Coordinates of C-alpha atoms in Angstrom, one line a residue:
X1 CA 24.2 1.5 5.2
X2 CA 23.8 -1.9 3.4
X3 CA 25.8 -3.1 0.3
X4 CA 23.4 -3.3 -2.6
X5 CA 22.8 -6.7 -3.5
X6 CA 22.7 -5.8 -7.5
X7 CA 25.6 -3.1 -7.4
X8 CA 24.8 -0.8 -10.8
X9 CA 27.2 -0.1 -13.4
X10 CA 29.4 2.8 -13.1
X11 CA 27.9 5.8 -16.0
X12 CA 24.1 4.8 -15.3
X13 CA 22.8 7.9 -16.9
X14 CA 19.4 8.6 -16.0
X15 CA 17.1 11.8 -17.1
X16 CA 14.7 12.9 -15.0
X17 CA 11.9 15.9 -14.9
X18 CA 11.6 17.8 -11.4
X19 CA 8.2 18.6 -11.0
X20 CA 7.5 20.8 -7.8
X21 CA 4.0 20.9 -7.0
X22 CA 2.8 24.3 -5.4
X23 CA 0.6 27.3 -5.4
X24 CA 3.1 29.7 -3.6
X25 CA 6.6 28.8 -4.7
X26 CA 8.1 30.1 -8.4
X27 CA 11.5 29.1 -9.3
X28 CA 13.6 31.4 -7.1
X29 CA 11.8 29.7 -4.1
X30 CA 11.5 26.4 -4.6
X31 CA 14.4 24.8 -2.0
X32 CA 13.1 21.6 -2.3
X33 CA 12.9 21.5 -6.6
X34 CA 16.7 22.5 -6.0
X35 CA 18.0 20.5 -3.9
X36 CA 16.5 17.7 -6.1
X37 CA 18.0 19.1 -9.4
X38 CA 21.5 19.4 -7.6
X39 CA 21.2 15.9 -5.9
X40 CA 20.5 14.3 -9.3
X41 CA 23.1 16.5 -11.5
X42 CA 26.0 15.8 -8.5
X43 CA 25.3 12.1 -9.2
X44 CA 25.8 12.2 -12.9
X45 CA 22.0 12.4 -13.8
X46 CA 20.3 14.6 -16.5
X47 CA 17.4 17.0 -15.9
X48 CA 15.6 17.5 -19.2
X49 CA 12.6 19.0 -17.5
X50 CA 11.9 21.3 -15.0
X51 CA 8.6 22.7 -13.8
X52 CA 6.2 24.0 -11.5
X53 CA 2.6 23.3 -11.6
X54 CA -0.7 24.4 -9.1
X55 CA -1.6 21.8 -6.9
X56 CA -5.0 20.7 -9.1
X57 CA -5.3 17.5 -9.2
X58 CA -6.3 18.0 -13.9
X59 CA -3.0 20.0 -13.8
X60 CA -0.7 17.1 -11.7
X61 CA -2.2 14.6 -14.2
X62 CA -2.2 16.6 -17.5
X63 CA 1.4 16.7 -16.5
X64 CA 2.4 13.4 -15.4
X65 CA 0.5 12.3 -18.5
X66 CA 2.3 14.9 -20.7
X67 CA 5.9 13.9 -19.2
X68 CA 5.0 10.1 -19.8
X69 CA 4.8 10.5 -23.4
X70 CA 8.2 11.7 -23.7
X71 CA 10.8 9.3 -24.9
X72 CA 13.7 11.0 -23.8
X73 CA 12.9 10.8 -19.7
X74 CA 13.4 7.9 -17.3
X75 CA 11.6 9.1 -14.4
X76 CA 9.5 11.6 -12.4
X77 CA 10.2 13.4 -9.6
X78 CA 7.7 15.6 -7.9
X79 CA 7.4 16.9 -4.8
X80 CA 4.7 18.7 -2.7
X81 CA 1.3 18.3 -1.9
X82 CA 1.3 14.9 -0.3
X83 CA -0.2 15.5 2.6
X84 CA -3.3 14.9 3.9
X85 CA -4.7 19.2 3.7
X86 CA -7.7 19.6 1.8
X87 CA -5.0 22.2 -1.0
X88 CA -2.8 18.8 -1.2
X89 CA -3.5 16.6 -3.8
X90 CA -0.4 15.3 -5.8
X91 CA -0.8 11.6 -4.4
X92 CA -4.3 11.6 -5.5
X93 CA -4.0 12.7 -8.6
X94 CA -1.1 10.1 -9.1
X95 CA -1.9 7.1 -7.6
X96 CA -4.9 6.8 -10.1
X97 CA -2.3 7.3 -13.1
X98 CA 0.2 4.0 -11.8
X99 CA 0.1 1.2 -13.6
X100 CA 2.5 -0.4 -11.0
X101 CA 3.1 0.9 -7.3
X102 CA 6.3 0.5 -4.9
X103 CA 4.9 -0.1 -1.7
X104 CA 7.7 -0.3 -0.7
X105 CA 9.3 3.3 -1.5
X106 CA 6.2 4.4 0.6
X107 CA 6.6 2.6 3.7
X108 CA 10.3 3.0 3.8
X109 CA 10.0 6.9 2.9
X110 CA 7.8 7.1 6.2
X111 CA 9.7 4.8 8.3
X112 CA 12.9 7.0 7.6
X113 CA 10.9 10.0 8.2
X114 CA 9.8 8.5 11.3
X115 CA 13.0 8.5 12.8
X116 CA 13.8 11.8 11.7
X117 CA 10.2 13.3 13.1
X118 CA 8.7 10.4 14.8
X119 CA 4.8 10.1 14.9
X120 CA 4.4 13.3 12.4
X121 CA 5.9 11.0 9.5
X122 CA 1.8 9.1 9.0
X123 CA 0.5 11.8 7.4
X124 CA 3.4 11.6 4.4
X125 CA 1.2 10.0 1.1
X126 CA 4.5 9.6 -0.2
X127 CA 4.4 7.5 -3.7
X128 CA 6.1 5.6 -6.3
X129 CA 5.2 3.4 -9.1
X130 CA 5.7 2.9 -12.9
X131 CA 3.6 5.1 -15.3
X132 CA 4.0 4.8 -19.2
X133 CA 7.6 2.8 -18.5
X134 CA 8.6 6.0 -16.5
X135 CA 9.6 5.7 -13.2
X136 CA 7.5 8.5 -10.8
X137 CA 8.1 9.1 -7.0
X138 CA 6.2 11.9 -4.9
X139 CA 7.8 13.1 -2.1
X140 CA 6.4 16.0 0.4
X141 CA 7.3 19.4 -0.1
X142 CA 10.0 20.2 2.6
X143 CA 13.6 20.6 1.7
X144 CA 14.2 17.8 4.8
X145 CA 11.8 15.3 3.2
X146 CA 13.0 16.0 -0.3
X147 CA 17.2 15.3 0.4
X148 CA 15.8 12.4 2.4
X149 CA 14.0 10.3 -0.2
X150 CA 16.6 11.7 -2.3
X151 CA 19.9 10.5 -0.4
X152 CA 18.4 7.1 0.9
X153 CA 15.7 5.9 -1.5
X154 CA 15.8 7.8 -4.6
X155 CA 19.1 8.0 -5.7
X156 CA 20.5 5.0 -4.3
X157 CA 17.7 2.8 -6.4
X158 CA 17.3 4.6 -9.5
X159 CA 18.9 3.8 -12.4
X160 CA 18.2 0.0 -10.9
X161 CA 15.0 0.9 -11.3
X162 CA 15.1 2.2 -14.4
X163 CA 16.9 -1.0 -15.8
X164 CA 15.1 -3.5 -14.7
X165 CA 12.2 -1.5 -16.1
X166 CA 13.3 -2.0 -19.5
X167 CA 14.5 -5.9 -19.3

């Protein structure tokens, strides 16, 4: 792994809200919302919200809209529905909210998953951008997917991020 070029300050604090995306999973099942929620809390982070929501597209935004109102969070974290089935509709529902996209996040999220799955990774709608001075990233449902953009993207970048957000 490369140095950072901006290293962060020890004690970043970040709070985040887990969103897991979902018609089947509750939260005794949801692997990938935990792994997230113990990733973030193992690294010092705060999760002040925690929720699962149907994979409708009014439901995803009402959320994301909801969560973007509230001053105490720095970012969004769902996961799920980010494929390209006709039930999966996180990305979609959004990619219309951002008011600024990562591209990058995107294309590295499926470049790592690449090497991990190889060709499989092109149908990953994987997102991030800026939405009400909230960071949000969507990352697919599986547990692998999630501790990946977690452990190599997410984590690694946040409270950067979240800082130069708020210069």
């Amino acid at each position: 792994m490369s140095p950072q070029p901006h290293p962060d300050s020890p004690g970043n604090t970040v709070t985040c809200a887990v969103i897991t995306v979902s018609d089947t999973r509750n939260p005794e099942t949801d692997k990938s919302g935990q792994i997230i929620q113990q990733l973030l809390m193992a690294a010092d982070h705060v999760v002040g919200v925690y929720k699962i929501i149907k994979d409708e597209p009014t439901q995803i935004q009402a959320q994301i809209e909801l969560l973007g109102n509230n001053t105490n969070l720095d970012v969004i974290i769902c996961n799920g529905g980010t494929g390209i089935a006709p039930r999966d509709t996180t990305y979609d529902a959004i990619e219309k909210l951002l008011e600024k996209t990562l591209p990058g996040f995107g294309e590295l999220f499926r470049f790592l998953s690449y090497q991990e799955i190889g060709s499989r990774a092109i149908a990953s709608r994987a997102v991030a951008g800026v939405y009400h001075n909230k960071l949000i990233f969507s990352l697919p449902g599986s547990s692998n997917a999630v501790r990946l953009g977690m452990e190599k993207l997410i984590l690694p970048e946040m409270a950067h991020l979240v800082s130069q957000m708020r210069m």
